[in-house]
Coordinates of N, CA and C in Angstrom, one line a residue:
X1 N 6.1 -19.8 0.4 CA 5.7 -18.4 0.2 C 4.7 -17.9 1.3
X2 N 3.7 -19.0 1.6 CA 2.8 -18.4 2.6 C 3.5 -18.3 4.1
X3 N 4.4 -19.0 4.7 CA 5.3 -18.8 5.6 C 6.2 -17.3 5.8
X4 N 7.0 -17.3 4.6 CA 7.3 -15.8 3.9 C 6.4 -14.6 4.2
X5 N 5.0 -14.9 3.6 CA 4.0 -13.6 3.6 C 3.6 -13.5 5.2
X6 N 3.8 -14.7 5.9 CA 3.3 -14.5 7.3 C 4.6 -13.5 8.1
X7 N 5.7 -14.0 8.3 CA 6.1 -13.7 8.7 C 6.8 -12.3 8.6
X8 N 6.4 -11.9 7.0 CA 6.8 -10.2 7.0 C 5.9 -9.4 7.2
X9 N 4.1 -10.3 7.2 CA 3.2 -9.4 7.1 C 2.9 -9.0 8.6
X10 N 2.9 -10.2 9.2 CA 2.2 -10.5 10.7 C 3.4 -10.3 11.8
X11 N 4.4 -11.6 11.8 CA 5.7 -11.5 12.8 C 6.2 -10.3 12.7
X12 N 7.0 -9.6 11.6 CA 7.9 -8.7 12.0 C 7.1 -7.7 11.9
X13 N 5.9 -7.3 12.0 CA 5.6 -6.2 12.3 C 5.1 -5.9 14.1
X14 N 5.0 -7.1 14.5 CA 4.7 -7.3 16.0 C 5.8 -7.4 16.8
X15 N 7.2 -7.6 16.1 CA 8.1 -7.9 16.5 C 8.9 -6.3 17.1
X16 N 8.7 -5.5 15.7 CA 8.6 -3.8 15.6 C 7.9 -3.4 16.5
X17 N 6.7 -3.5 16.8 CA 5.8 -3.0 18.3 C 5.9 -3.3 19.4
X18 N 6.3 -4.8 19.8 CA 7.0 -4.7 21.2 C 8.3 -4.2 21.2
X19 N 8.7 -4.6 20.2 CA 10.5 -3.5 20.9 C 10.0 -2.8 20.6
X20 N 9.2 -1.7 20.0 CA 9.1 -0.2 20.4 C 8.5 0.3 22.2
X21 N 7.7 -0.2 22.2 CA 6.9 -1.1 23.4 C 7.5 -1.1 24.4
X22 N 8.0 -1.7 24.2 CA 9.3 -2.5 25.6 C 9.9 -1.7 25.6
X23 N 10.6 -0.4 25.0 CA 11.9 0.3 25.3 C 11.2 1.5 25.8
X24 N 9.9 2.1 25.2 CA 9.5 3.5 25.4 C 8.6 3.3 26.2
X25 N 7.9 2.4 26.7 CA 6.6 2.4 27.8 C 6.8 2.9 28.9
X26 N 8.0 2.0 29.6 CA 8.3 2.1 31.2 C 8.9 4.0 31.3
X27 N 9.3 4.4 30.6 CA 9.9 5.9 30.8 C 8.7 6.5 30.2
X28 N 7.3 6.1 30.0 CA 6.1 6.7 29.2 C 6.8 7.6 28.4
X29 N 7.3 7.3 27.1 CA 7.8 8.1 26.6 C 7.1 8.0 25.1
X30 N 6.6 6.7 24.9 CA 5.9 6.3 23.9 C 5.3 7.5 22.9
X31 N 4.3 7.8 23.6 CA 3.2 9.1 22.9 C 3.7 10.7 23.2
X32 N 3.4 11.4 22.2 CA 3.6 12.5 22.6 C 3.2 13.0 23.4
X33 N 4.0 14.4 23.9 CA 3.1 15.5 25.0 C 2.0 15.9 25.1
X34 N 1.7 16.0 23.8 CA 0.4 16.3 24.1 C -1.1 15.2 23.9
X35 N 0.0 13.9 24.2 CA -1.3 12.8 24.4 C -1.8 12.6 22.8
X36 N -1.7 12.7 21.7 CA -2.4 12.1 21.1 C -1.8 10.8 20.4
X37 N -2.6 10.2 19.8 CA -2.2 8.8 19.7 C -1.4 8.8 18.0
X38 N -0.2 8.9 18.6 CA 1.0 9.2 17.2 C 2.7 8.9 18.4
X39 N 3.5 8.2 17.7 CA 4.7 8.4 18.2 C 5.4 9.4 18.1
X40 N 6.4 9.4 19.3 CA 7.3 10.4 20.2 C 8.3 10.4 18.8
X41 N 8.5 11.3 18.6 CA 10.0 11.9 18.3 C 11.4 12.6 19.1
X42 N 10.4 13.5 19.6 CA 11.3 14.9 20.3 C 11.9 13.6 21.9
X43 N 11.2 13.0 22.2 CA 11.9 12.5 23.6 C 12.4 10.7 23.3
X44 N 11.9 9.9 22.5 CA 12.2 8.7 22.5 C 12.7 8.0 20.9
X45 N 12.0 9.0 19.9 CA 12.6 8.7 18.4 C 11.5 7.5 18.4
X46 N 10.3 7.1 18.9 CA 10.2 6.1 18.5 C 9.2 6.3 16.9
X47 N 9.0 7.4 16.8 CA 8.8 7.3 15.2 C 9.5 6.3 14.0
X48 N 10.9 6.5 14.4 CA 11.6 5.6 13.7 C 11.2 3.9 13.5
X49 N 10.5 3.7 14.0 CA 9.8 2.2 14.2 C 8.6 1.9 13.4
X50 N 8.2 3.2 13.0 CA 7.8 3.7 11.6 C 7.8 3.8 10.3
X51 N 8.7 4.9 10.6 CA 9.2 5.2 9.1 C 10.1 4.5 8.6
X52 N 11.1 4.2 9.3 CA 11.9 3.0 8.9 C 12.0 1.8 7.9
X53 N 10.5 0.9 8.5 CA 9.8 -0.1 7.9 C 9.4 0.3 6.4
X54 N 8.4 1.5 6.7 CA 7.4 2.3 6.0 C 8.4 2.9 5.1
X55 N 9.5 3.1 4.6 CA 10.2 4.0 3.8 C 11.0 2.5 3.1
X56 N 11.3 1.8 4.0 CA 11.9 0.4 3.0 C 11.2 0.1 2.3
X57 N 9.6 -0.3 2.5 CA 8.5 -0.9 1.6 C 8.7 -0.1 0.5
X58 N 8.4 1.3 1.1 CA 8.4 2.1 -0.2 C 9.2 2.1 -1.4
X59 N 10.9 2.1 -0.8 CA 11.7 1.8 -1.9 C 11.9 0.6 -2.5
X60 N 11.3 -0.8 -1.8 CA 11.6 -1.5 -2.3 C 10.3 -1.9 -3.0
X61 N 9.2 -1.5 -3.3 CA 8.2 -1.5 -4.1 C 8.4 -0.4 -5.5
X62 N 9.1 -0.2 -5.2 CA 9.6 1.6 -6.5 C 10.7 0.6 -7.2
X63 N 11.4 0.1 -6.3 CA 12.3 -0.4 -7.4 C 11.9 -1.9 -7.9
X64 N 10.9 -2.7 -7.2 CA 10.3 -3.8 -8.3 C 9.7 -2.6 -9.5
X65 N 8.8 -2.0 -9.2 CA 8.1 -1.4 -10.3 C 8.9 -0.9 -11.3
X66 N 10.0 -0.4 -11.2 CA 10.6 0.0 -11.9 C 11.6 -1.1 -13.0
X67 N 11.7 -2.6 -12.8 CA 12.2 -3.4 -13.1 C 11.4 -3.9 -13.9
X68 N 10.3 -4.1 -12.9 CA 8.9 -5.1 -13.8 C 8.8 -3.8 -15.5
X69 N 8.9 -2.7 -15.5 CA 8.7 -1.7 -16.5 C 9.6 -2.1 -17.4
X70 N 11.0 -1.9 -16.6 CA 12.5 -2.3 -17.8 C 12.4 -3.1 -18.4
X71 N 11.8 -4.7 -17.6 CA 11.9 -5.6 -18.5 C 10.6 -5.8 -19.8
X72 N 9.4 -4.8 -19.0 CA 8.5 -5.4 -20.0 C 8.6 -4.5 -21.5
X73 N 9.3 -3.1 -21.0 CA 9.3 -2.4 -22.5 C 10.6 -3.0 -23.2
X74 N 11.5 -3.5 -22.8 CA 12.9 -4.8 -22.8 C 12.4 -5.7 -24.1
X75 N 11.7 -6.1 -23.8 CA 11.0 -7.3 -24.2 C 10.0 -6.9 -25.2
X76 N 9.6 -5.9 -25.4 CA 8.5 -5.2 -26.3 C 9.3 -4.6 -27.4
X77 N 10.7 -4.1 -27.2 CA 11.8 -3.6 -27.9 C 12.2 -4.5 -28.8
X78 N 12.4 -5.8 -28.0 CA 13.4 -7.1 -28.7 C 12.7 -7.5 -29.5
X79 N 11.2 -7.6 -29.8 CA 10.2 -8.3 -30.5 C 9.9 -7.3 -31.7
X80 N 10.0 -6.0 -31.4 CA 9.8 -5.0 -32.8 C 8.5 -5.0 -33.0
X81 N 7.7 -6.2 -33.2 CA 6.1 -6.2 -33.1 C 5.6 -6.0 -32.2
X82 N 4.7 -4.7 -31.8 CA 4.2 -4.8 -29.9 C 2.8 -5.8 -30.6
X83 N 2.4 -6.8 -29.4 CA 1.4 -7.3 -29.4 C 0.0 -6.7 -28.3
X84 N -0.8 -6.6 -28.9 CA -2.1 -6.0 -28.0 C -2.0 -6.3 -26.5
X85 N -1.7 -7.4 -26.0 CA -1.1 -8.1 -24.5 C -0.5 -7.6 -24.3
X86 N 0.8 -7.1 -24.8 CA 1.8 -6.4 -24.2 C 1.2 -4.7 -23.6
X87 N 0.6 -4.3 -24.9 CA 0.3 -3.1 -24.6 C -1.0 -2.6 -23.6
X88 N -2.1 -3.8 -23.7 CA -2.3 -4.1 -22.5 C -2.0 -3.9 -21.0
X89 N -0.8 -4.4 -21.0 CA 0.0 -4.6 -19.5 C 0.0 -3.5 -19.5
X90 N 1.2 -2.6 -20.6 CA 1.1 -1.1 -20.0 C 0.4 -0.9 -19.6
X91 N -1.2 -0.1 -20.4 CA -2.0 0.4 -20.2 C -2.7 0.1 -18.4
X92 N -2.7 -1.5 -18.3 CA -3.0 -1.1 -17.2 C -1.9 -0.7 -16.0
X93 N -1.3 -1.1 -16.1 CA 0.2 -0.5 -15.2 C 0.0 1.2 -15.5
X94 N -0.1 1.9 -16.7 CA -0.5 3.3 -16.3 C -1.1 3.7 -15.6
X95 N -2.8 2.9 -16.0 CA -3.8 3.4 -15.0 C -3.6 3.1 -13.9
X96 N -3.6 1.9 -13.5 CA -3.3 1.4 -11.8 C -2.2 2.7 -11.4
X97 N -1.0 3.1 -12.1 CA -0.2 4.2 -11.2 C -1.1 5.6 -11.3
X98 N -1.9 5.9 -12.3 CA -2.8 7.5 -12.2 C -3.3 7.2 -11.4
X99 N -3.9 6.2 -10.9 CA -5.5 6.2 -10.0 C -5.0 6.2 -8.6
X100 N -3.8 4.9 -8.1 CA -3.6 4.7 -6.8 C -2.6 5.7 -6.4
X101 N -1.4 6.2 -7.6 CA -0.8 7.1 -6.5 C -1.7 8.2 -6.2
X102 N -2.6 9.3 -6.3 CA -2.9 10.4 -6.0 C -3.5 9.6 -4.5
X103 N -4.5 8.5 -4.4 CA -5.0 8.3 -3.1 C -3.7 7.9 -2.3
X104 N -2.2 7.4 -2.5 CA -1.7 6.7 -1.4 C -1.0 8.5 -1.2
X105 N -0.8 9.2 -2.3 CA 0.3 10.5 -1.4 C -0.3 10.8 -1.0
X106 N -1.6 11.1 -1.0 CA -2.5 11.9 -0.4 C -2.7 11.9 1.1
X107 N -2.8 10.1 1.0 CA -3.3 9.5 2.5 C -1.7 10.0 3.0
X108 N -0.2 9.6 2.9 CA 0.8 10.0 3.4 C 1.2 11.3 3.5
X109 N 0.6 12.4 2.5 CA 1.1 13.8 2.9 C 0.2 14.6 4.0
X110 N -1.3 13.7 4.2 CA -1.8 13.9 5.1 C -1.4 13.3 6.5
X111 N -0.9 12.1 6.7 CA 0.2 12.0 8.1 C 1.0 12.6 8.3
X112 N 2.3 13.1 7.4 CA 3.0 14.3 7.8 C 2.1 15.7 8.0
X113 N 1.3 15.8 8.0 CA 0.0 16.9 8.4 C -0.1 16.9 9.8
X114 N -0.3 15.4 9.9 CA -0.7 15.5 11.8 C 0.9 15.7 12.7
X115 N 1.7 15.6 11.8 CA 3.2 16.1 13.0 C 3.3 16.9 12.4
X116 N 3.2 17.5 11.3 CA 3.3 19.2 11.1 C 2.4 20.2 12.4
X117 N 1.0 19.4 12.0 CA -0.1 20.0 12.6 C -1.0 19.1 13.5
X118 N -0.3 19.0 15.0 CA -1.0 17.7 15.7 C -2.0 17.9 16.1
X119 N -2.5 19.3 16.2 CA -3.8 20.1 17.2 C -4.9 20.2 16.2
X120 N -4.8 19.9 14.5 CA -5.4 19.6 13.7 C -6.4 18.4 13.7
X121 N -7.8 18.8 14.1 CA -8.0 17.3 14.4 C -8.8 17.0 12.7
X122 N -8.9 17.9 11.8 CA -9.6 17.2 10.5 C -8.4 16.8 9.8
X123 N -7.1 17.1 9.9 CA -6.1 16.4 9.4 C -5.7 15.0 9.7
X124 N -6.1 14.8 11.4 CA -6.1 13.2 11.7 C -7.2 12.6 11.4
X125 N -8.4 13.0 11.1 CA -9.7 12.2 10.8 C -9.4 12.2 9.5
X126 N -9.2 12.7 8.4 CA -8.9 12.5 7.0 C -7.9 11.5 6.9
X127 N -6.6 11.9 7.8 CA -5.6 10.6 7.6 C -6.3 9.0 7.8
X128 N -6.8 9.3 9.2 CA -7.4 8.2 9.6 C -8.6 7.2 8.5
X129 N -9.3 8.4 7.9 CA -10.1 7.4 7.4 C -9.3 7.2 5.6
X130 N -9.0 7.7 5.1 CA -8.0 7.5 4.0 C -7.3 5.9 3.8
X131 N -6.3 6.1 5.4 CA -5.7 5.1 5.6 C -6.3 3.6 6.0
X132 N -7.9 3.7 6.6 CA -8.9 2.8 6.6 C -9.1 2.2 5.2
X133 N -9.3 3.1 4.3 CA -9.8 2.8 3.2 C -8.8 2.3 1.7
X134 N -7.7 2.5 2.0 CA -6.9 2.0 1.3 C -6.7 0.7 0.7
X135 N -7.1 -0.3 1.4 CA -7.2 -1.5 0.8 C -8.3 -1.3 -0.1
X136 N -9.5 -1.2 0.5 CA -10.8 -0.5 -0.6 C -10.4 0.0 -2.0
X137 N -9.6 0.9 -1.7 CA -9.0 1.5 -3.2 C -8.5 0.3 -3.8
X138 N -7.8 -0.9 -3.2 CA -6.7 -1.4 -3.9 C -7.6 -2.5 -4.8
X139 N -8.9 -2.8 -3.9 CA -9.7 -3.4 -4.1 C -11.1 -3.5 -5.4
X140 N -11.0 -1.5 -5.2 CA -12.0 -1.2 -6.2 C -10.7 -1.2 -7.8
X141 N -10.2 -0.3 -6.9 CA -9.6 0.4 -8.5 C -8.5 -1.4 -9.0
X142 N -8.0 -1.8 -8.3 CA -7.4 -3.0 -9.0 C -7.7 -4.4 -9.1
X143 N -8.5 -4.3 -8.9 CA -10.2 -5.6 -8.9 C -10.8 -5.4 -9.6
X144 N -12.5 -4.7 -8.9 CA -13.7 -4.5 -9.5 C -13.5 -3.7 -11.3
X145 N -12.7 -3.0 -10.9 CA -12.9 -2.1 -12.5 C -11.5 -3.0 -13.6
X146 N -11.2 -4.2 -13.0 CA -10.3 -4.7 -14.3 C -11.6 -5.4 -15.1
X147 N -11.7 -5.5 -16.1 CA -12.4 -6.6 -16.9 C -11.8 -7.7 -17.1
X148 N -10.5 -8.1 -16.9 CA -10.4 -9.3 -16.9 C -11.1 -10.2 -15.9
X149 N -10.5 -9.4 -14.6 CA -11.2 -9.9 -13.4 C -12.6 -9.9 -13.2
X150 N -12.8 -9.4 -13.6 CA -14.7 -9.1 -13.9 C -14.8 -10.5 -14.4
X151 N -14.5 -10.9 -15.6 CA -14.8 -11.9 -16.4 C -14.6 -13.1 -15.7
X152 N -13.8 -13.3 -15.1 CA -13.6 -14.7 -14.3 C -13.9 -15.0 -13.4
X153 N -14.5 -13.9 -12.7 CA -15.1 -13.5 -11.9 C -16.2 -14.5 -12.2
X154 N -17.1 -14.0 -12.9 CA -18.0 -14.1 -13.4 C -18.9 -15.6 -13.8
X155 N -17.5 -15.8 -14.6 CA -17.2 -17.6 -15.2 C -17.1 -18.2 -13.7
X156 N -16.4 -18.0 -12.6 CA -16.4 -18.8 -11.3 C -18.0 -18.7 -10.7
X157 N -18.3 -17.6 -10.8 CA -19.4 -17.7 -10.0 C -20.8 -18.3 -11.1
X158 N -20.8 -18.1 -12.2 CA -21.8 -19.0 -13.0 C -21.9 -20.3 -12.8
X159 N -20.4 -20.9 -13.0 CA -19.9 -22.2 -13.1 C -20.2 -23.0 -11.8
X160 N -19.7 -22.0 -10.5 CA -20.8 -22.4 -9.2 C -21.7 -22.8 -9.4
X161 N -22.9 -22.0 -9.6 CA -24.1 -21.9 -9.3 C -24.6 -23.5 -10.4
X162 N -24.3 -23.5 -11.9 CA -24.6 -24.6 -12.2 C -24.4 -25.9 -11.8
X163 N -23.4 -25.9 -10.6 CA -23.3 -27.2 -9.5 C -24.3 -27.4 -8.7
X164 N -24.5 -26.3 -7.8 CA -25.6 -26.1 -6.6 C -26.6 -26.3 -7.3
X165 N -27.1 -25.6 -8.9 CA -28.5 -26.1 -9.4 C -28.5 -27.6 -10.3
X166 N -27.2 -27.9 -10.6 CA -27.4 -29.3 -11.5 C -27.5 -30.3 -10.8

């Protein structure tokens, strides 16, 4: 698996930037006309080395989620008794989707902002820092504020500490 995470997280995304790289540099075709730091569409398409990637994750993260759902209400069906765990999961599977989609469309309807509006420069500072902070979100809102994770958190780091002091 960690071979796996490397290579789709790290390799093929470097793999995607030199061949965009390599094909659009030498004709400087890379960046747009007006210089700002976003790919060409109108002369080299190399946007596509983008969205491409960026639009598969997306559907293929929509359609786990959508499976992980089928099977868990599936299963919640077949049993007739929902158990507090089960409904649990929901609950947090609701909240995790209220909380994080409004920040990820957000962050993404504001990059279609900067090729709608590329002379907009508070539309690329908002994208920009949004998109900085994103793991932060994923961090606060689906870490720090679970209680489970809190708790074990918690139990790891006490359990430490009575090493270092015992």
């Amino acid at each position: 698996m960690l071979v796996i995470g490397f290579v789709l997280g790290y390799a093929a995304p470097l793999i995607i930037a030199v061949t965009t790289m390599a094909v659009t540099a030498p004709s400087n075709k890379y960046i747009r006309g007006n210089h700002v730091c976003w790919l060409s569409w109108d002369d080299s398409k190399a946007l596509l080395a983008f969205l491409i990637p960026a639009l598969m994750i997306v559907a293929i993260n929509f359609i786990i989620l959508l499976v992980v759902i089928y099977k868990m209400l599936r299963r919640r069906v077949e049993k007739n008794a929902a158990k507090t765990g089960e409904q649990h999961v929901l609950v947090v599977i609701a909240r995790s989707l209220a909380v994080l989609t409004p920040f990820f469309g957000l962050t993404w309807s504001l990059g279609v902002g900067t090729i709608i509006a590329p002379k907009n420069k508070e539309i690329h500072f908002a994208f920009s820092l949004l998109n900085s902070l994103q793991g932060c979100f994923i961090w606060v809102f689906g870490t720090l504020l679970d209680k489970k994770v809190r708790s074990e958190t918690i139990k790891s780091l006490s359990s430490q500490d009575k090493v270092i002091t015992g």
